[in-house]
Short mmCIF file of C-alpha atoms and ligand atoms in Angstrom, two decimals:
data_model
loop_
_atom_site.label_atom_id
_atom_site.label_comp_id
_atom_site.label_asym_id
_atom_site.label_seq_id
_atom_site.Cartn_x
_atom_site.Cartn_y
_atom_site.Cartn_z
CA UNK P 1 13.47 -7.58 -15.03
CA UNK P 2 11.79 -10.11 -12.39
CA UNK P 3 9.25 -9.69 -11.36
CA UNK P 4 7.39 -8.31 -7.85
CA UNK P 5 4.68 -10.15 -7.08
CA UNK P 6 1.69 -7.29 -5.65
CA UNK P 7 -0.55 -9.49 -2.84
CA UNK P 8 -3.04 -7.25 -0.83
CA UNK P 9 -4.41 -7.59 1.99
CA UNK P 10 -6.82 -4.76 1.64
CA UNK P 11 -9.77 -6.87 2.22
CA UNK P 12 -8.39 -8.87 5.23
CA UNK P 13 -5.67 -6.93 6.98
CA UNK P 14 -6.44 -3.88 6.14
CA UNK P 15 -10.00 -4.40 6.99
CA UNK P 16 -9.00 -5.37 10.50
CA UNK P 17 -9.44 -1.01 11.18
CA UNK P 18 -11.08 -0.14 14.34
CA UNK P 19 -14.70 0.85 12.73
CA UNK P 20 -13.40 -0.04 8.79
CA UNK P 21 -15.87 -2.91 8.40
CA UNK P 22 -17.40 -2.95 4.89
CA UNK P 23 -20.35 -4.92 3.72
CA UNK P 24 -19.81 -8.35 1.84
CA UNK P 25 -21.67 -5.72 -1.72
CA UNK P 26 -18.13 -3.08 -1.37
CA UNK P 27 -16.22 -6.28 -0.73
CA UNK P 28 -17.03 -7.58 -3.62
CA UNK P 29 -16.85 -4.48 -6.17
CA UNK P 30 -13.29 -3.49 -4.55
CA UNK P 31 -12.05 -7.04 -5.17
CA UNK P 32 -13.55 -6.60 -8.50
CA UNK P 33 -10.93 -2.80 -9.13
CA UNK P 34 -8.00 -4.48 -7.19
CA UNK P 35 -8.02 -7.38 -10.15
CA UNK P 36 -8.77 -4.62 -12.88
CA UNK P 37 -5.88 -3.00 -11.41
CA UNK P 38 -3.55 -5.79 -11.82
CA UNK P 39 -2.45 -7.81 -8.39
CA UNK P 40 -1.00 -10.43 -8.13
CA UNK P 41 -2.87 -12.33 -5.22
CA UNK P 42 -6.14 -10.62 -3.06
CA UNK P 43 -6.42 -11.19 0.59
CA UNK P 44 -10.12 -12.23 0.71
CA UNK P 45 -11.21 -12.12 3.70
CA UNK P 46 -10.25 -14.99 7.09
CA UNK P 47 -13.78 -17.50 6.76
CA UNK P 48 -13.85 -19.00 9.98
CA UNK P 49 -13.49 -15.63 11.82
CA UNK P 50 -17.21 -15.49 10.72
CA UNK P 51 -20.26 -16.85 8.84
CA UNK P 52 -20.27 -13.33 6.81
CA UNK P 53 -16.63 -13.08 6.05
CA UNK P 54 -17.06 -17.12 5.00
CA UNK P 55 -19.42 -15.51 2.71
CA UNK P 56 -17.51 -12.95 1.37
CA UNK P 57 -14.20 -14.93 0.78
CA UNK P 58 -16.61 -17.27 -1.81
CA UNK P 59 -18.28 -14.16 -3.30
CA UNK P 60 -14.62 -13.32 -4.47
CA UNK P 61 -13.61 -16.59 -5.60
CA UNK P 62 -16.05 -16.18 -8.04
CA UNK P 63 -15.89 -12.49 -9.00
CA UNK P 64 -11.93 -12.24 -9.60
CA UNK P 65 -11.40 -14.27 -13.22
CA UNK P 66 -7.27 -12.72 -13.02
CA UNK P 67 -5.85 -12.98 -9.73
CA UNK P 68 -5.39 -15.16 -7.48
CA UNK P 69 -7.39 -15.39 -4.05
CA UNK P 70 -6.01 -16.30 -0.73
CA UNK P 71 -7.91 -17.00 1.92
CA UNK P 72 -6.28 -16.23 5.81
CA UNK P 73 -6.33 -18.67 8.24
CA UNK P 74 -3.95 -19.60 11.89
CA UNK P 75 -2.32 -23.42 11.97
CA UNK P 76 -5.01 -24.94 13.47
CA UNK P 77 -6.83 -27.78 11.20
CA UNK P 78 -9.99 -26.11 11.64
CA UNK P 79 -9.60 -22.57 10.40
CA UNK P 80 -7.84 -24.61 6.93
CA UNK P 81 -10.66 -27.09 7.05
CA UNK P 82 -13.24 -23.71 6.04
CA UNK P 83 -10.60 -21.51 4.10
CA UNK P 84 -10.00 -24.18 1.60
CA UNK P 85 -14.47 -25.36 1.19
CA UNK P 86 -14.44 -20.99 1.11
CA UNK P 87 -11.81 -21.27 -1.29
CA UNK P 88 -13.69 -24.04 -3.61
CA UNK P 89 -15.00 -20.85 -6.26
CA UNK P 90 -11.83 -19.14 -6.48
CA UNK P 91 -10.36 -20.38 -10.25
CA UNK P 92 -6.47 -19.84 -8.13
CA UNK P 93 -6.76 -20.92 -4.66
CA UNK P 94 -4.51 -20.27 -2.05
CA UNK P 95 -4.60 -21.08 1.40
CA UNK P 96 -2.47 -18.65 3.61
CA UNK P 97 -0.95 -20.28 7.45
CA UNK P 98 0.89 -19.86 10.13
CA UNK P 99 1.51 -18.99 13.22
CA UNK P 100 3.58 -17.04 15.83
CA UNK P 101 7.36 -18.06 16.03
CA UNK P 102 8.78 -14.99 18.28
CA UNK P 103 9.74 -15.73 22.22
CA UNK P 104 7.75 -12.90 23.09
CA UNK P 105 4.50 -14.86 20.68
CA UNK P 106 5.31 -18.47 22.01
CA UNK P 107 6.01 -17.53 25.55
CA UNK P 108 2.99 -15.48 26.50
CA UNK P 109 0.43 -16.14 23.46
CA UNK P 110 1.54 -19.07 22.62
CA UNK P 111 2.66 -21.09 26.26
CA UNK P 112 4.24 -23.62 24.43
CA UNK P 113 7.73 -24.22 22.63
CA UNK P 114 9.42 -24.09 19.89
CA UNK P 115 9.28 -27.09 18.93
CA UNK P 116 5.58 -28.25 19.07
CA UNK P 117 5.75 -24.51 17.32
CA UNK P 118 7.18 -26.58 13.78
CA UNK P 119 5.44 -28.84 14.24
CA UNK P 120 1.66 -27.28 13.85
CA UNK P 121 3.48 -25.60 11.73
CA UNK P 122 4.24 -28.32 9.72
CA UNK P 123 0.93 -29.92 10.29
CA UNK P 124 -1.00 -26.90 9.16
CA UNK P 125 1.13 -26.87 5.54
CA UNK P 126 1.01 -30.55 4.98
CA UNK P 127 -3.17 -30.28 6.04
CA UNK P 128 -3.04 -26.86 3.85
CA UNK P 129 -1.62 -28.80 1.26
CA UNK P 130 -3.94 -31.63 1.27
CA UNK P 131 -6.27 -29.01 -1.14
CA UNK P 132 -4.55 -26.55 -2.89
CA UNK P 133 -0.87 -26.57 -4.64
CA UNK P 134 -0.72 -22.68 -3.39
CA UNK P 135 0.39 -22.80 -0.29
CA UNK P 136 1.28 -19.53 1.43
CA UNK P 137 3.51 -20.10 5.21
CA UNK P 138 3.23 -16.75 7.60
CA UNK P 139 5.71 -17.12 11.04
CA UNK P 140 3.64 -14.23 12.55
CA UNK P 141 6.43 -11.69 14.71
CA UNK P 142 9.18 -12.64 12.23
CA UNK P 143 10.66 -9.15 13.03
CA UNK P 144 11.57 -10.33 15.83
CA UNK P 145 12.22 -14.49 16.28
CA UNK P 146 16.01 -14.98 15.91
CA UNK P 147 17.07 -14.97 11.79
CA UNK P 148 18.86 -19.24 12.84
CA UNK P 149 15.53 -20.51 14.30
CA UNK P 150 13.52 -19.03 11.84
CA UNK P 151 15.05 -20.30 9.59
CA UNK P 152 14.60 -24.07 10.79
CA UNK P 153 10.71 -23.23 10.51
CA UNK P 154 11.51 -21.78 7.23
CA UNK P 155 12.71 -24.84 6.35
CA UNK P 156 10.54 -27.07 7.70
CA UNK P 157 6.87 -25.84 5.93
CA UNK P 158 9.02 -25.42 2.71
CA UNK P 159 9.33 -29.57 3.41
CA UNK P 160 5.93 -29.66 4.20
CA UNK P 161 4.82 -28.39 0.36
CA UNK P 162 4.60 -24.58 1.11
CA UNK P 163 5.26 -22.89 -1.72
CA UNK P 164 5.14 -18.81 -0.32
CA UNK P 165 7.12 -18.03 3.05
CA UNK P 166 5.54 -14.43 4.40
CA UNK P 167 8.15 -13.33 7.27
CA UNK P 168 6.14 -10.68 8.66
CA UNK P 169 7.74 -7.74 10.73
CA UNK P 170 3.86 -8.26 12.99
CA UNK P 171 4.63 -5.18 14.65
CA UNK P 172 6.93 -3.56 12.54
CA UNK P 173 9.57 -2.84 15.61
CA UNK P 174 12.59 -3.90 12.43
CA UNK P 175 15.17 -1.06 10.70
CA UNK P 176 14.76 -1.20 6.88
CA UNK P 177 18.93 -2.65 6.83
CA UNK P 178 17.94 -5.37 9.60
CA UNK P 179 14.54 -6.42 7.50
CA UNK P 180 16.57 -7.12 4.38
CA UNK P 181 19.11 -9.06 6.21
CA UNK P 182 16.80 -10.81 7.42
CA UNK P 183 15.27 -11.36 4.31
CA UNK P 184 19.08 -11.90 2.94
CA UNK P 185 19.77 -14.50 6.07
CA UNK P 186 16.53 -16.30 4.73
CA UNK P 187 17.58 -16.42 0.93
CA UNK P 188 21.61 -17.92 1.96
CA UNK P 189 20.67 -20.01 4.68
CA UNK P 190 17.49 -21.76 4.24
CA UNK P 191 17.72 -25.21 2.63
CA UNK P 192 15.20 -26.17 -0.97
CA UNK P 193 14.27 -21.50 -0.73
CA UNK P 194 14.62 -21.59 -4.13
CA UNK P 195 12.19 -23.50 -4.37
CA UNK P 196 9.60 -21.59 -3.01
CA UNK P 197 9.16 -17.29 -3.14
CA UNK P 198 9.78 -15.36 0.59
CA UNK P 199 7.25 -12.57 0.88
CA UNK P 200 7.66 -8.78 2.91
CA UNK P 201 4.76 -7.84 5.15
CA UNK P 202 5.76 -4.66 7.15
CA UNK P 203 3.58 -3.37 9.90
CA UNK P 204 3.93 1.09 9.91
CA UNK P 205 4.84 1.33 13.83
CA UNK P 206 7.82 3.02 13.41
CA UNK P 207 6.74 4.47 10.16
CA UNK P 208 8.48 2.05 8.39
CA UNK P 209 6.46 -0.23 6.58
CA UNK P 210 7.93 0.66 2.59
CA UNK P 211 11.13 1.51 3.84
CA UNK P 212 11.44 -2.45 5.30
CA UNK P 213 9.51 -3.99 2.09
CA UNK P 214 11.33 -2.24 -0.17
CA UNK P 215 14.99 -3.47 1.56
CA UNK P 216 13.03 -6.79 1.59
CA UNK P 217 12.85 -6.86 -1.75
CA UNK P 218 16.18 -5.49 -2.73
CA UNK P 219 18.35 -8.92 -0.74
CA UNK P 220 15.55 -11.50 -2.53
CA UNK P 221 11.75 -10.63 -1.78
CA UNK P 222 9.55 -11.54 -5.08
CA UNK P 223 6.23 -10.52 -3.14
CA UNK P 224 4.82 -7.70 -1.33
CA UNK P 225 1.84 -7.17 0.51
CA UNK P 226 0.34 -4.17 1.16
CA UNK P 227 -2.63 -2.19 1.13
CA UNK P 228 -4.61 0.35 -1.06
CA UNK P 229 -3.54 3.97 1.95
CA UNK P 230 -1.70 1.51 3.84
CA UNK P 231 -4.79 1.12 5.62
CA UNK P 232 -4.14 -2.01 8.64
CA UNK P 233 -3.83 -2.80 11.84
CA UNK P 234 -2.67 0.05 14.29
CA UNK P 235 -0.59 2.60 11.69
CA UNK P 236 -1.47 0.70 9.30
CA UNK P 237 0.52 -1.85 6.21
CA UNK P 238 3.05 -1.30 3.81
CA UNK P 239 1.38 0.63 1.38
CA UNK P 240 0.73 -0.88 -2.31
CA UNK P 241 0.61 2.68 -3.95
CA UNK P 242 4.04 3.51 -2.93
CA UNK P 243 6.18 0.36 -3.03
CA UNK P 244 3.70 -0.15 -7.05
CA UNK P 245 6.22 3.39 -7.65
CA UNK P 246 9.26 2.83 -5.85
CA UNK P 247 10.03 0.10 -8.22
CA UNK P 248 9.25 1.62 -11.76
CA UNK P 249 10.32 4.98 -10.45
CA UNK P 250 13.82 3.76 -8.53
CA UNK P 251 13.88 -0.22 -9.46
CA UNK P 252 13.05 0.50 -12.56
CA UNK P 253 15.53 -1.59 -13.78
CA UNK P 254 15.98 -4.43 -12.01
CA UNK P 255 11.86 -5.10 -11.39
CA UNK P 256 8.58 -4.42 -12.84
CA UNK P 257 5.02 -5.20 -11.16
CA UNK P 258 1.42 -6.14 -13.28
CA UNK P 259 0.30 -2.71 -12.05
CA UNK P 260 -1.83 -0.19 -13.68
CA UNK P 261 -0.34 2.29 -12.11
CA UNK P 262 -2.85 5.65 -13.39
CA UNK P 263 -6.14 3.56 -12.18
CA UNK P 264 -4.05 3.66 -8.32
CA UNK P 265 -5.78 7.49 -7.41
CA UNK P 266 -9.83 6.22 -8.27
CA UNK P 267 -8.95 2.76 -6.30
CA UNK P 268 -7.34 4.87 -3.61
CA UNK P 269 -10.41 7.06 -3.21
CA UNK P 270 -12.92 3.61 -3.52
CA UNK P 271 -11.39 2.72 -1.24
CA UNK P 272 -11.79 5.13 1.33
CA UNK P 273 -14.87 6.05 0.41
CA UNK P 274 -16.64 2.65 1.06
CA UNK P 275 -14.54 2.27 3.95
CA UNK P 276 -15.15 5.70 5.01
CA UNK P 277 -11.13 6.60 6.03
CA UNK P 278 -9.92 9.78 5.17
CA UNK P 279 -6.88 9.62 3.13
CA UNK P 280 -4.23 12.01 4.60
CA UNK P 281 -3.67 15.03 2.57
CA UNK P 282 0.63 14.61 2.20
CA UNK P 283 0.09 10.96 1.60
CA UNK P 284 2.28 9.79 -0.91
CA UNK P 285 1.44 9.25 -4.20
CA UNK P 286 -2.36 8.80 -3.48
CA UNK P 287 -2.05 11.54 -0.90
CA UNK P 288 -4.42 15.91 -2.32
CA UNK P 289 -1.44 17.05 -1.83
CA UNK P 290 0.21 14.98 -3.45
CA UNK P 291 0.94 16.78 -6.45
CA UNK P 292 0.34 20.52 -5.12
CA UNK P 293 2.77 23.78 -4.93
CA UNK P 294 1.74 26.16 -3.13
CA UNK P 295 4.92 28.44 -2.52
CA UNK P 296 6.08 31.14 -4.95
CA UNK P 297 9.56 29.55 -5.38
CA UNK P 298 8.05 25.59 -5.59
CA UNK P 299 5.30 27.20 -7.96
CA UNK P 300 7.30 29.03 -10.23
CA UNK P 301 9.88 26.00 -10.51
CA UNK P 302 7.10 23.76 -11.55
CA UNK P 303 5.45 26.19 -14.07
CA UNK P 304 8.94 26.52 -15.68
CA UNK P 305 9.69 22.88 -15.97
CA UNK P 306 7.57 20.36 -14.09
CA UNK P 307 10.25 18.25 -12.77
CA UNK P 308 12.01 20.68 -11.39
CA UNK P 309 9.52 20.10 -7.81
CA UNK P 310 7.56 16.92 -9.15
CA UNK P 311 9.33 13.27 -9.90
CA UNK P 312 6.37 11.55 -11.12
CA UNK P 313 3.67 12.88 -13.48
CA UNK P 314 0.88 12.71 -12.10
CA UNK P 315 -1.12 11.43 -15.05
CA UNK P 316 1.04 8.59 -14.32
CA UNK P 317 -0.91 7.21 -11.30
CA UNK P 318 -4.49 9.23 -11.69
CA UNK P 319 -4.25 12.50 -11.17
CA UNK P 320 -5.24 15.16 -13.85
CA UNK P 321 -2.17 17.60 -13.72
CA UNK P 322 0.12 19.49 -10.53
CA UNK P 323 -1.69 21.70 -9.13
CA UNK P 324 -0.94 25.37 -7.93
CA UNK P 325 -2.30 26.82 -5.38
CA UNK P 326 -2.91 30.58 -4.50
CA UNK P 327 -1.72 31.44 -0.43
CA UNK P 328 0.16 33.77 0.31
CA UNK P 329 2.92 32.47 0.24
CA UNK P 330 2.16 32.00 -3.99
CA UNK P 331 4.46 34.90 -6.35
CA UNK P 332 3.86 37.10 -9.65
CA UNK P 333 4.65 33.94 -11.82
CA UNK P 334 2.07 31.63 -10.22
CA UNK P 335 -0.88 34.05 -10.10
CA UNK P 336 -0.66 34.51 -14.14
CA UNK P 337 -0.52 30.88 -14.95
CA UNK P 338 -3.81 30.51 -12.63
CA UNK P 339 -5.32 33.95 -14.14
CA UNK P 340 -4.68 32.16 -17.71
CA UNK P 341 -5.90 29.20 -17.00
CA UNK P 342 -9.74 30.23 -16.22
CA UNK P 343 -9.22 33.11 -19.07
CA UNK P 344 -7.55 36.51 -18.91
CA UNK P 345 -3.69 36.84 -20.08
CA UNK P 346 -2.58 39.24 -17.81
CA UNK P 347 -0.13 42.12 -18.90
CA UNK P 348 2.38 43.97 -16.58
CA UNK P 349 0.69 46.60 -15.45
CA UNK P 350 -2.20 44.49 -14.97
CA UNK P 351 -0.64 41.27 -13.20
CA UNK P 352 2.02 44.86 -11.16
CA UNK P 353 -1.89 45.41 -9.39
CA UNK P 354 -3.54 41.88 -9.44
CA UNK P 355 -0.82 40.70 -7.30
CA UNK P 356 -0.82 44.07 -4.48
CA UNK P 357 -4.70 43.21 -4.30
CA UNK P 358 -3.35 39.52 -4.33
CA UNK P 359 -1.46 39.25 -1.58
CA UNK P 360 -4.24 41.36 0.36
CA UNK P 361 -7.12 38.34 -0.05
CA UNK P 362 -4.20 35.91 0.24
CA UNK P 363 -3.43 36.57 4.08
CA UNK P 364 -7.44 36.92 4.93
CA UNK P 365 -8.23 33.27 3.05
CA UNK P 366 -6.05 30.65 3.38
CA UNK P 367 -6.72 29.60 -0.05
CA UNK P 368 -7.36 31.86 -2.84
CA UNK P 369 -9.96 30.11 -5.47
CA UNK P 370 -10.42 30.71 -8.54
CA UNK P 371 -13.89 32.31 -7.96
CA UNK P 372 -12.06 35.05 -5.47
CA UNK P 373 -9.75 35.44 -8.74
CA UNK P 374 -12.47 36.49 -10.55
CA UNK P 375 -14.18 39.05 -8.56
CA UNK P 376 -10.11 40.26 -8.37
CA UNK P 377 -9.32 40.60 -11.56
CA UNK P 378 -12.79 42.62 -12.69
CA UNK P 379 -13.62 44.63 -9.27
CA UNK P 380 -9.79 45.66 -8.65
CA UNK P 381 -7.45 45.12 -12.00
CA UNK P 382 -9.93 45.72 -14.43
CA UNK P 383 -11.30 49.45 -12.34
CA UNK P 384 -7.27 50.60 -12.04
CA UNK P 385 -5.28 49.31 -14.82
O1 LIG U 401 1.34 -9.14 10.57
C1 LIG U 401 0.69 -10.16 11.06
O2 LIG U 401 2.08 -11.08 11.40
C2 LIG U 401 -0.26 -10.70 10.27
C3 LIG U 401 -0.36 -12.49 9.54
C4 LIG U 401 -1.26 -12.96 10.35
C5 LIG U 401 0.10 -12.92 8.12
O3 LIG U 401 -1.29 -9.69 8.93
ZN1 LIG U 402 0.07 -8.11 9.59
#
């Protein structure tokens, strides 16, 4: 069984969401919770970006007990010097440095040449290495970078001392088979790759971030960069809870993570609450509807045996139990089940009456709640039967 390292960037890439700024004390609470959840690396911020971010990285370094604490920098000497200074408090510091490698970034953003990019990348890694042992290099827009050139860059930065190689699909462009093939190409063609860890960092512009990250793992990546609830720039990053549960449920014979999965739901709620960013109800694993059943056919199955319509036991991710939601699509089994939950063990005749009245009510209301059920049983069923 191989360990997949979980690198959480909720406090850096996740915090780049417009309108989602966290105060330093909120970041500390989130960082401590991530540490308890069992993430291996916490990307705490981008220290050169503002004095507030610098201070947050310093303080997170003080409070985090187990995880590696990472600070982002561009391949710029001042960024790296400032990141190193901020990380002095951390027990296990990591500097994350890098530069754009796609032709688009090289030509239009950096306005330079491939040779210069390699030179700057190597210089940045060497400088970071003079401060800390653990240096991660990112090849920004690796998703759209030609594989041969990407391999040259990666080989050069490994020689310079990089221990982790981040291959970001910065624009969420890759298809899973392409991203997997990219990781495989690097694993097979870069000299010295066995000395380092390949990492995925996928954005969700086409809704493929999680699929791409998993493809990366299947072809040799041993670190996944992700955020709680998948928050992040534009359409977001890979969602931590999805990756962890995929590894646990579908790839558990090959890999594991150090994540305490019953902590996932409360972690999701904390991040959503502090960032003021609601989780979409149908979000996998942590959405409000992830374990809710509202159609009669599904409800009947789940009541008879939960796994007819659920592949994960809700308790495994910290959700109390599956919920049977009463709507006009619900059947008798669901109504009897919910009535029993609140203390009414209805006979067959009572249930027939209850169901007739229930359908009238359910057609008027989106959802029939316990209060409605109490009145329905007391005022209609017991009065008629
Ligand atoms: O998406 C990206 O390329 C990044 C890098 C800065 C790692 O977030
Ligand atoms: Zn990113």
